[in-house]
PDB file of N, CA, C and O and ligand atoms in Angstrom:
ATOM      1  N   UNK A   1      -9.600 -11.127   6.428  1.00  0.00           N
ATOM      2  CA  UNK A   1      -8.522 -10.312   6.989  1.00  0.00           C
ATOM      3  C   UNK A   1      -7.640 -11.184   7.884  1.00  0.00           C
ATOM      4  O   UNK A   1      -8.120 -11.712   8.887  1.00  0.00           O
ATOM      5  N   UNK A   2      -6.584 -11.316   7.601  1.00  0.00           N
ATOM      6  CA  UNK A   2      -5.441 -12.129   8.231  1.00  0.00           C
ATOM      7  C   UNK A   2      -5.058 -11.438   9.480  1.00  0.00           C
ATOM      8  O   UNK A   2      -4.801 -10.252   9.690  1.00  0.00           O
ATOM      9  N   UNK A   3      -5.084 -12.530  10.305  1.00  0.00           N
ATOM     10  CA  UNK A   3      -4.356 -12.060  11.612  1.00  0.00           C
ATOM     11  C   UNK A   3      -3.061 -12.137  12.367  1.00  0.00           C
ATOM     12  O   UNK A   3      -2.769 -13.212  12.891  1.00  0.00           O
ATOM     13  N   UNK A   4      -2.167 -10.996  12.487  1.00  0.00           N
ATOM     14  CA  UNK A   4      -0.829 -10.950  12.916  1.00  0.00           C
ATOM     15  C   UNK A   4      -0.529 -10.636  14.304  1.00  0.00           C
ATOM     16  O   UNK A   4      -1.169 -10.154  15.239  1.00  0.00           O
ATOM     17  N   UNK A   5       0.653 -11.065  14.132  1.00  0.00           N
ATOM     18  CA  UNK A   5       0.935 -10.701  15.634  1.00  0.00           C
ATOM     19  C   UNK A   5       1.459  -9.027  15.883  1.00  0.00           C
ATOM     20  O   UNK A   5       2.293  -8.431  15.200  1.00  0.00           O
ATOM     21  N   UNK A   6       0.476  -8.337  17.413  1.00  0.00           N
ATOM     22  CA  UNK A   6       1.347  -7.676  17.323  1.00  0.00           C
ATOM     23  C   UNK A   6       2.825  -6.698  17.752  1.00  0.00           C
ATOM     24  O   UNK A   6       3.475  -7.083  18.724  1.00  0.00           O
ATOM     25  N   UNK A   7       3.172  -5.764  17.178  1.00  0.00           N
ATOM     26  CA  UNK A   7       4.872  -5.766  17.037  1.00  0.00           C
ATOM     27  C   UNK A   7       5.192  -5.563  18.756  1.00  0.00           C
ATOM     28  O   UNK A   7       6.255  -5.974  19.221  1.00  0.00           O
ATOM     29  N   UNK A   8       4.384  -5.038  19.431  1.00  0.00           N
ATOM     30  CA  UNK A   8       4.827  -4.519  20.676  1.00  0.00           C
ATOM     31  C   UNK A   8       4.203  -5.617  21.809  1.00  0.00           C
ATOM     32  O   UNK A   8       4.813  -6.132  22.747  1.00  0.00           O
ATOM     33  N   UNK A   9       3.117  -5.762  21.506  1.00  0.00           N
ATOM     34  CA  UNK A   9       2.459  -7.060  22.615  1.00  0.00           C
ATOM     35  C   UNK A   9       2.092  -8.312  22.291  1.00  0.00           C
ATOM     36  O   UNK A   9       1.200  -8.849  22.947  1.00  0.00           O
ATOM     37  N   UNK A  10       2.847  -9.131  21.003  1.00  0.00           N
ATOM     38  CA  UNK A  10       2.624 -10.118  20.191  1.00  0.00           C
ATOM     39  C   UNK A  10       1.570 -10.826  20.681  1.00  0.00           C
ATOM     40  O   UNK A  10       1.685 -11.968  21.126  1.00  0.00           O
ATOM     41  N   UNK A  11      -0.101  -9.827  20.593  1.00  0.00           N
ATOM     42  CA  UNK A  11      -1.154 -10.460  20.440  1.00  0.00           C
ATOM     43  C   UNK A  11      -1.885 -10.618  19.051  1.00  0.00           C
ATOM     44  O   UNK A  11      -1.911  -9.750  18.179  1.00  0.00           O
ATOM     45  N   UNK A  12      -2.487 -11.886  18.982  1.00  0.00           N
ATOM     46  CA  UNK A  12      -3.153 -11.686  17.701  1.00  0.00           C
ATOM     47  C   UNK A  12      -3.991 -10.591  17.229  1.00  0.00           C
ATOM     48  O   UNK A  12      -5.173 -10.452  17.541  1.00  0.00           O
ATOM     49  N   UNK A  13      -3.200  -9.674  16.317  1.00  0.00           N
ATOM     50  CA  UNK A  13      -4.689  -8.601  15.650  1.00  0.00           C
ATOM     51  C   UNK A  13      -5.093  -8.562  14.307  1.00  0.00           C
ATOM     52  O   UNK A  13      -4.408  -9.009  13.387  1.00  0.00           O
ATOM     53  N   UNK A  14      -6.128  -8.065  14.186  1.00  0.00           N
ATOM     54  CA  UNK A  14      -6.119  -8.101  12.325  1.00  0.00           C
ATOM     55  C   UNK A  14      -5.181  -7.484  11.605  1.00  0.00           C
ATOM     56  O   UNK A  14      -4.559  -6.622  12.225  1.00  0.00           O
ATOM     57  N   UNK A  15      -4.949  -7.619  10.732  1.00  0.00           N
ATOM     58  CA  UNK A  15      -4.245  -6.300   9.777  1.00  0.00           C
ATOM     59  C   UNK A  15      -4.589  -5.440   9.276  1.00  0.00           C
ATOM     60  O   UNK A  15      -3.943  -4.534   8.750  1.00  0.00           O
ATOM     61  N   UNK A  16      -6.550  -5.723   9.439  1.00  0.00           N
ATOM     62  CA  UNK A  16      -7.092  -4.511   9.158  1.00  0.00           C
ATOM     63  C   UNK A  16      -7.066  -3.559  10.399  1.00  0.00           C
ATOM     64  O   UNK A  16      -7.047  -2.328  10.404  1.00  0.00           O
ATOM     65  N   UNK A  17      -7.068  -4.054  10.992  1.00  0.00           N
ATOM     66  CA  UNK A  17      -7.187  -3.022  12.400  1.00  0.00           C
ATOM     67  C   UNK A  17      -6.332  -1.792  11.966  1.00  0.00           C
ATOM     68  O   UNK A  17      -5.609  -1.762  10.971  1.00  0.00           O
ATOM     69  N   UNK A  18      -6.523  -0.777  12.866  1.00  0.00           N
ATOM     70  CA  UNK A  18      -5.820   0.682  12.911  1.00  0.00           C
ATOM     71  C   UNK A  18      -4.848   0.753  13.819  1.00  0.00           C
ATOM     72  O   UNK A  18      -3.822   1.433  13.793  1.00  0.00           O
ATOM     73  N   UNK A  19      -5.387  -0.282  14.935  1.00  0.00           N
ATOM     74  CA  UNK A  19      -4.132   0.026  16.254  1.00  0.00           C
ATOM     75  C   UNK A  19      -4.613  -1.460  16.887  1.00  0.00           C
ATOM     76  O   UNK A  19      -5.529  -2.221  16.576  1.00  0.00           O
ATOM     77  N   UNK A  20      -3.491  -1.520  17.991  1.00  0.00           N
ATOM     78  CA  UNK A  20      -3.805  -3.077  18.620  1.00  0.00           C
ATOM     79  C   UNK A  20      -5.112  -2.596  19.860  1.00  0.00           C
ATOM     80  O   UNK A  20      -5.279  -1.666  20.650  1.00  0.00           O
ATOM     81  N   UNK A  21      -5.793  -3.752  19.485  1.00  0.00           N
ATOM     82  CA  UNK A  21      -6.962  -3.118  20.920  1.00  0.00           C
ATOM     83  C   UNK A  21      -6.327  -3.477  22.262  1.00  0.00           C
ATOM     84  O   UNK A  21      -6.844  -2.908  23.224  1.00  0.00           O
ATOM     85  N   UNK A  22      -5.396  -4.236  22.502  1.00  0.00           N
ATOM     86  CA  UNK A  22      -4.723  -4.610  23.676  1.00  0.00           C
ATOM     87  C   UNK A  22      -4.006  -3.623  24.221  1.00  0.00           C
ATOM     88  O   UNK A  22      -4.042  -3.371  25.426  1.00  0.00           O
ATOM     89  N   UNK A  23      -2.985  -2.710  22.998  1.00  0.00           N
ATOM     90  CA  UNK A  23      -2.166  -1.999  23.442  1.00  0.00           C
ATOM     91  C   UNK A  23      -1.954  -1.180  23.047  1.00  0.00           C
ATOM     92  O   UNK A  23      -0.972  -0.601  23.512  1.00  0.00           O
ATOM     93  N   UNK A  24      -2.574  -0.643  22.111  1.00  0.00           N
ATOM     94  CA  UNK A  24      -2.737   0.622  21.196  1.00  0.00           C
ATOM     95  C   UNK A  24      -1.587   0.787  20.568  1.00  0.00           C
ATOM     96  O   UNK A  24      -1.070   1.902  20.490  1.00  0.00           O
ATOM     97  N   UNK A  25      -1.034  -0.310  20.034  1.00  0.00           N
ATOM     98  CA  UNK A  25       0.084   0.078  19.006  1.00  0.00           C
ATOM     99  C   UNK A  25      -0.070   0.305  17.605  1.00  0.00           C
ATOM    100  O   UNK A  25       0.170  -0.787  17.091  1.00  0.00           O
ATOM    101  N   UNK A  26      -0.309   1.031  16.816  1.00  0.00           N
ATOM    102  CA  UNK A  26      -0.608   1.388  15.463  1.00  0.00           C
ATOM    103  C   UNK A  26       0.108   0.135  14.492  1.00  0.00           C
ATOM    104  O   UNK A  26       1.291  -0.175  14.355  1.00  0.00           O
ATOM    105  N   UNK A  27      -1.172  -0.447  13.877  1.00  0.00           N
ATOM    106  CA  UNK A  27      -0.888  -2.048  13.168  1.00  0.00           C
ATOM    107  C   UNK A  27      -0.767  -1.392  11.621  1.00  0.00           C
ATOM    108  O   UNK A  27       0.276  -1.448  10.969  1.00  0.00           O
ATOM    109  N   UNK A  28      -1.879  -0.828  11.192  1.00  0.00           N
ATOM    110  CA  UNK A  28      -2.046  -0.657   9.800  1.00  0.00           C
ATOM    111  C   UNK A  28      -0.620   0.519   8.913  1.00  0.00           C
ATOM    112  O   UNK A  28      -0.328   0.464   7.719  1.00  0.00           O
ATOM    113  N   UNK A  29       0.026   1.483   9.983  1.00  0.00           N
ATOM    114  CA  UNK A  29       0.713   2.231   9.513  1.00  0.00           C
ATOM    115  C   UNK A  29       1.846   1.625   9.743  1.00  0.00           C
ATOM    116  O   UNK A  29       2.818   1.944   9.058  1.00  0.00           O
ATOM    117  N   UNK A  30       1.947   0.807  10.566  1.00  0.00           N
ATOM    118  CA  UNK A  30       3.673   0.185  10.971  1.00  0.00           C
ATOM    119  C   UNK A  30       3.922  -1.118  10.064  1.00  0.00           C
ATOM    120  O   UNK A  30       5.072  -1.495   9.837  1.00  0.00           O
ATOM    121  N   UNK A  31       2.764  -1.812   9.538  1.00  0.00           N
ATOM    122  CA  UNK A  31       2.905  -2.989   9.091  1.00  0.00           C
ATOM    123  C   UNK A  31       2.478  -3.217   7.744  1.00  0.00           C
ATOM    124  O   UNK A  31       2.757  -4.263   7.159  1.00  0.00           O
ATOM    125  N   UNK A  32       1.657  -2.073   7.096  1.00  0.00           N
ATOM    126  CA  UNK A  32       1.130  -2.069   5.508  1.00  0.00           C
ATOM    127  C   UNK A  32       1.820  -0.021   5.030  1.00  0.00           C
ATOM    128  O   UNK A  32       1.072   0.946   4.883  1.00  0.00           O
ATOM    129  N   UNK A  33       3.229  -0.013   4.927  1.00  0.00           N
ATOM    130  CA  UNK A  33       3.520   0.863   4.512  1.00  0.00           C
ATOM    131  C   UNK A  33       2.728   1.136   3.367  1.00  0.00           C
ATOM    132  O   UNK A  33       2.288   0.229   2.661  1.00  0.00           O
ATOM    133  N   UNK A  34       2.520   2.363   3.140  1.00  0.00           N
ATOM    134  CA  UNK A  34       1.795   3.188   2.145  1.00  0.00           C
ATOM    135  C   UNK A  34       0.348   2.389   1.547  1.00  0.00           C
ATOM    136  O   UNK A  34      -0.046   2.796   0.454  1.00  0.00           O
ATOM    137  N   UNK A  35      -0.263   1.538   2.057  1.00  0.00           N
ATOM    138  CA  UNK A  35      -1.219   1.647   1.344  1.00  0.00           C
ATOM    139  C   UNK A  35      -2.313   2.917   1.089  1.00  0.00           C
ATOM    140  O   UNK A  35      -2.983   3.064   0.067  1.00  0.00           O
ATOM    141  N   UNK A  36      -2.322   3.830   2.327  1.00  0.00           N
ATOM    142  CA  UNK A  36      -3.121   4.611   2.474  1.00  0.00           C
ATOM    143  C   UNK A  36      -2.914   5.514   1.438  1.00  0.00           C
ATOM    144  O   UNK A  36      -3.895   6.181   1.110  1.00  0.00           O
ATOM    145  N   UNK A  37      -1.856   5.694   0.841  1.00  0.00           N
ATOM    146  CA  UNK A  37      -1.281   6.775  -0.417  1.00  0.00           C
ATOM    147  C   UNK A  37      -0.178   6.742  -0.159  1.00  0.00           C
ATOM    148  O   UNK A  37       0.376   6.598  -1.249  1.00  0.00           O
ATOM    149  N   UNK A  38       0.647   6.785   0.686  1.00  0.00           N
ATOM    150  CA  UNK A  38       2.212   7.494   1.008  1.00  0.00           C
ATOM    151  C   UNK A  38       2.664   6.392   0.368  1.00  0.00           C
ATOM    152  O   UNK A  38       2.039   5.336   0.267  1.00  0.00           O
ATOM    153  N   UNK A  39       3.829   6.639  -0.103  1.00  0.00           N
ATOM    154  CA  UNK A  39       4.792   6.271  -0.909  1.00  0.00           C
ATOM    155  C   UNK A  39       6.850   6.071  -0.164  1.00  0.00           C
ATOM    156  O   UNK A  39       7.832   6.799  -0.019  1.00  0.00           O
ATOM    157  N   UNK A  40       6.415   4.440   0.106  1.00  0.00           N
ATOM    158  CA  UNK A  40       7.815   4.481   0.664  1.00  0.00           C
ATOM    159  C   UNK A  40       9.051   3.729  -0.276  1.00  0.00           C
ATOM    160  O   UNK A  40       9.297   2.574  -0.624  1.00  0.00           O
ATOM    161  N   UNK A  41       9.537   4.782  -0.429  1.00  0.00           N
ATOM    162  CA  UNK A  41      10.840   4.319  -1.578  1.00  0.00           C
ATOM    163  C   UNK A  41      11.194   3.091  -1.498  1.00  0.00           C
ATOM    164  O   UNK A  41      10.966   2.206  -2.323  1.00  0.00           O
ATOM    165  N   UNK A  42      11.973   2.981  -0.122  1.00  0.00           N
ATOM    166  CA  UNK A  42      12.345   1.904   0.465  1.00  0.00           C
ATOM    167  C   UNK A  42      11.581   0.620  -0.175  1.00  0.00           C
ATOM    168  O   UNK A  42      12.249  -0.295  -0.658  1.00  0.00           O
ATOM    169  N   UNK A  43      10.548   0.589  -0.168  1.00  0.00           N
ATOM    170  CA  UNK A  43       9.930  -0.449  -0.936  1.00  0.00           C
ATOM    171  C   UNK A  43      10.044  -1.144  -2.214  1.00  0.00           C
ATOM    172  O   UNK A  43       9.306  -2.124  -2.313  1.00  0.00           O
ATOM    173  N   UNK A  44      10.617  -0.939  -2.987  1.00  0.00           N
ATOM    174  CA  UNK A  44      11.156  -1.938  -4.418  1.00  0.00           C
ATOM    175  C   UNK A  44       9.614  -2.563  -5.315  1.00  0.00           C
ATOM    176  O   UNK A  44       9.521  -2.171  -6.478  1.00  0.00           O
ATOM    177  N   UNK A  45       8.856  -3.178  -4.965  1.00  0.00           N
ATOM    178  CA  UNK A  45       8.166  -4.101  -4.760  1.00  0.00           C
ATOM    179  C   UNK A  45       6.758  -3.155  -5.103  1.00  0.00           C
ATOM    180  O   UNK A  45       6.029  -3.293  -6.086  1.00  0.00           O
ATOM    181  N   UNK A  46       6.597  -2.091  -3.916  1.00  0.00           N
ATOM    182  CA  UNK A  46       5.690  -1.270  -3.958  1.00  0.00           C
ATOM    183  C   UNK A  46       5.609  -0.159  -5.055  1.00  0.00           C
ATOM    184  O   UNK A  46       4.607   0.176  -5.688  1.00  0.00           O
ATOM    185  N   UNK A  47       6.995   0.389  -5.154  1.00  0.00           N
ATOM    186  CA  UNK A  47       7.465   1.567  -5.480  1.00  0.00           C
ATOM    187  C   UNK A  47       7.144   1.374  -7.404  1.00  0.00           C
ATOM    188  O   UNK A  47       6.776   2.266  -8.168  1.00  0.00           O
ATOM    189  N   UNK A  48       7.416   0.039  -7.711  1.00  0.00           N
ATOM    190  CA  UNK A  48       7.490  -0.466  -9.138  1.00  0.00           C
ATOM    191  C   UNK A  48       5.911  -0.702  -9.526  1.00  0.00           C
ATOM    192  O   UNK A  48       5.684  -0.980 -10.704  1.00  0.00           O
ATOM    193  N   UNK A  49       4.895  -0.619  -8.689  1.00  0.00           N
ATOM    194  CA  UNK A  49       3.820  -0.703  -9.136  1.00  0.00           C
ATOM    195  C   UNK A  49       2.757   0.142  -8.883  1.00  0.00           C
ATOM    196  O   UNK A  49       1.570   0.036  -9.192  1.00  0.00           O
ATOM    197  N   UNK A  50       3.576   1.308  -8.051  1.00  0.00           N
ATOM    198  CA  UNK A  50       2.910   2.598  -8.803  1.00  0.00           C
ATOM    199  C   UNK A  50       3.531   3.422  -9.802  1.00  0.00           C
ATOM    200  O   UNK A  50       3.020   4.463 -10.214  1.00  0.00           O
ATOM    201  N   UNK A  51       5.009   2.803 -10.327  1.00  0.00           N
ATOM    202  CA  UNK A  51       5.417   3.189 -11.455  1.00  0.00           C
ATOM    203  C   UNK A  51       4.517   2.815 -12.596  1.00  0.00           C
ATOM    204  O   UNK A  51       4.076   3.751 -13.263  1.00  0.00           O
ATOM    205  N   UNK A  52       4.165   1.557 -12.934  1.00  0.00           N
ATOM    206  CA  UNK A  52       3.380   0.736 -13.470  1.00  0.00           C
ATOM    207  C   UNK A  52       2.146   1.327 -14.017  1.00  0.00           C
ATOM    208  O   UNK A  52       1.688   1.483 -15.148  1.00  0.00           O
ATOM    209  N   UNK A  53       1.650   1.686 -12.443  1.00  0.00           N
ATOM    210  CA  UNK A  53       0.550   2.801 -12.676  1.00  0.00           C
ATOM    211  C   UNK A  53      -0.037   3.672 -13.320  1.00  0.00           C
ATOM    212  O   UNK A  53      -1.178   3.871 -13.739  1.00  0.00           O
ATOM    213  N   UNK A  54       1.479   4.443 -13.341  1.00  0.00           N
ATOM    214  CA  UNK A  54       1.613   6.134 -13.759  1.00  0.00           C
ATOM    215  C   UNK A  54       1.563   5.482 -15.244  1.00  0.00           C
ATOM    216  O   UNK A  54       0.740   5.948 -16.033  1.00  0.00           O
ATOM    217  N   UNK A  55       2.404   4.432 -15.652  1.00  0.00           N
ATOM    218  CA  UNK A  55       2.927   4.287 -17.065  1.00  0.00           C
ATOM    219  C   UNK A  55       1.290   4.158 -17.494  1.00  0.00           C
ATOM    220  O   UNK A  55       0.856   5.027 -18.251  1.00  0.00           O
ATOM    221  N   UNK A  56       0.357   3.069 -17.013  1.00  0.00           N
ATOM    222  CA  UNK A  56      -0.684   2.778 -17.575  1.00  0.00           C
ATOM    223  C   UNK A  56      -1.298   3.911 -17.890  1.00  0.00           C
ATOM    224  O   UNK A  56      -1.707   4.016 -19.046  1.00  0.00           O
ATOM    225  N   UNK A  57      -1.492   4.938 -17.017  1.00  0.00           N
ATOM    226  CA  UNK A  57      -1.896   6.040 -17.019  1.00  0.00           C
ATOM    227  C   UNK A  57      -1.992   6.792 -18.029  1.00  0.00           C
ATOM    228  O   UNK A  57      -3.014   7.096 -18.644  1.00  0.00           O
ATOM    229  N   UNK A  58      -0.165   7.327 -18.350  1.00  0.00           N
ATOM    230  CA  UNK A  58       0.144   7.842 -19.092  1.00  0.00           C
ATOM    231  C   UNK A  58      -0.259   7.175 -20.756  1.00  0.00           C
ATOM    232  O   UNK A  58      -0.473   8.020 -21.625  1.00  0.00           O
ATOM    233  N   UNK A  59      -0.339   5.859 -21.103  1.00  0.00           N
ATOM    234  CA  UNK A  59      -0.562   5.537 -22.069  1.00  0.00           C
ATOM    235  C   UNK A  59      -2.217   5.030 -22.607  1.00  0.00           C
ATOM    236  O   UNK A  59      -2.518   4.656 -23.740  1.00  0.00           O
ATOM    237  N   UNK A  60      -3.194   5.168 -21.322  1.00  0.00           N
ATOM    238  CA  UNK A  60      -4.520   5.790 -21.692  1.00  0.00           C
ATOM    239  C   UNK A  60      -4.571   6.893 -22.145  1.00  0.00           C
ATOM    240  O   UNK A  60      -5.164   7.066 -23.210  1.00  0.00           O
ATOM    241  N   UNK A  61      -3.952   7.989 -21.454  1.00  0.00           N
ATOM    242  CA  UNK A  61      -4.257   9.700 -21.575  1.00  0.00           C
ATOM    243  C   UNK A  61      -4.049   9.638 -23.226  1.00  0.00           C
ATOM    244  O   UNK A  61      -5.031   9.879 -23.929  1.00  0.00           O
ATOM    245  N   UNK A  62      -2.355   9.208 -24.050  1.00  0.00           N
ATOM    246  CA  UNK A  62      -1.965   9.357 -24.982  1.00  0.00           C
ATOM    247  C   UNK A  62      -3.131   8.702 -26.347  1.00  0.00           C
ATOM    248  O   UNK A  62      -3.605   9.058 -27.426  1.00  0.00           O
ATOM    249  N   UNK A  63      -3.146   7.621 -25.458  1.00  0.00           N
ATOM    250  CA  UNK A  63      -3.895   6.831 -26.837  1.00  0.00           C
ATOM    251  C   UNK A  63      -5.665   7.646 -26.879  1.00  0.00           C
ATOM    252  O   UNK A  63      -6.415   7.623 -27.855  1.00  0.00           O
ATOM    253  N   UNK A  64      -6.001   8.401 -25.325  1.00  0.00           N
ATOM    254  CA  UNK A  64      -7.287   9.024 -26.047  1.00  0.00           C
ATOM    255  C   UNK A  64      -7.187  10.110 -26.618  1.00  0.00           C
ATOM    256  O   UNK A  64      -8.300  10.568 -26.874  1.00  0.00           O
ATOM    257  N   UNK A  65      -6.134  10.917 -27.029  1.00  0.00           N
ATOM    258  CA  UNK A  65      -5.943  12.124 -26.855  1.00  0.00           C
ATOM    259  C   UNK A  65      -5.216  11.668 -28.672  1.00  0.00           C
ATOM    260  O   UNK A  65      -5.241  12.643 -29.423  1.00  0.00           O
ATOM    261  N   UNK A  66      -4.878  10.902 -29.048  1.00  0.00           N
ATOM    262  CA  UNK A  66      -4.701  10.089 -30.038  1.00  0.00           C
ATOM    263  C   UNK A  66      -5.967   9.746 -31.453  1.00  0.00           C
ATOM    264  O   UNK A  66      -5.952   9.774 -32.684  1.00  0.00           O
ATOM    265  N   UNK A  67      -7.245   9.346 -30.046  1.00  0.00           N
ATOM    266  CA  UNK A  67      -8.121   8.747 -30.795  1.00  0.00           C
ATOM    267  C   UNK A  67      -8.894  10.220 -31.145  1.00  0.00           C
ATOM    268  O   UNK A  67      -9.607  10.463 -32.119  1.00  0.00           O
ATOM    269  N   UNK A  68      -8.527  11.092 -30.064  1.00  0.00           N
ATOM    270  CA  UNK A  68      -9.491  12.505 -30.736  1.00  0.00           C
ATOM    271  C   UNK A  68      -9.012  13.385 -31.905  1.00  0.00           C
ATOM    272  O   UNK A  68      -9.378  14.550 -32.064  1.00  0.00           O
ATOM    273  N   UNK A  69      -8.424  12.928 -32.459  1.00  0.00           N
ATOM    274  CA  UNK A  69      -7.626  13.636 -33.348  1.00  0.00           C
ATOM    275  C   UNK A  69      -7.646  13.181 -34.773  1.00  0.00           C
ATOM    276  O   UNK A  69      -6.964  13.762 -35.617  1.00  0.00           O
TER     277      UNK A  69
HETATM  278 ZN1   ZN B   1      -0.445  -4.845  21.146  1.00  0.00          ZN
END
């Protein structure tokens, strides 16, 4: 787990962390948009690989739903 600085008391914290232990500034929601599930448009990068996703998705469902037939 890599360690960043952080945004409000540029002390070193993990990125796993939840909040800074120095200063309680929330690391994981301010600095790893949406991993938790949420979905931020804004993201390009992110946004294209849960498109990706869905597509894979969608073309398991088809091809079993394919093979039952
Ligand atoms: Zn801090």
């Amino acid at each position: 787990m890599p360690l960043i600085k952080c945004p409000a008391c540029n002390k070193d914290v993990s990125s796993e962390a939840p909040a800074c232990p120095s200063c309680g500034q929330p690391i994981k929601s301010s600095i790893e948009k949406g991993t938790g599930g949420a979905i931020n448009p804004r993201d390009p990068i992110h946004f294209l690989g849960i498109v990706v996703v869905i597509i894979i998705i969608v073309a398991v469902v088809v091809y079993i739903a394919n093979a039952l037939n």
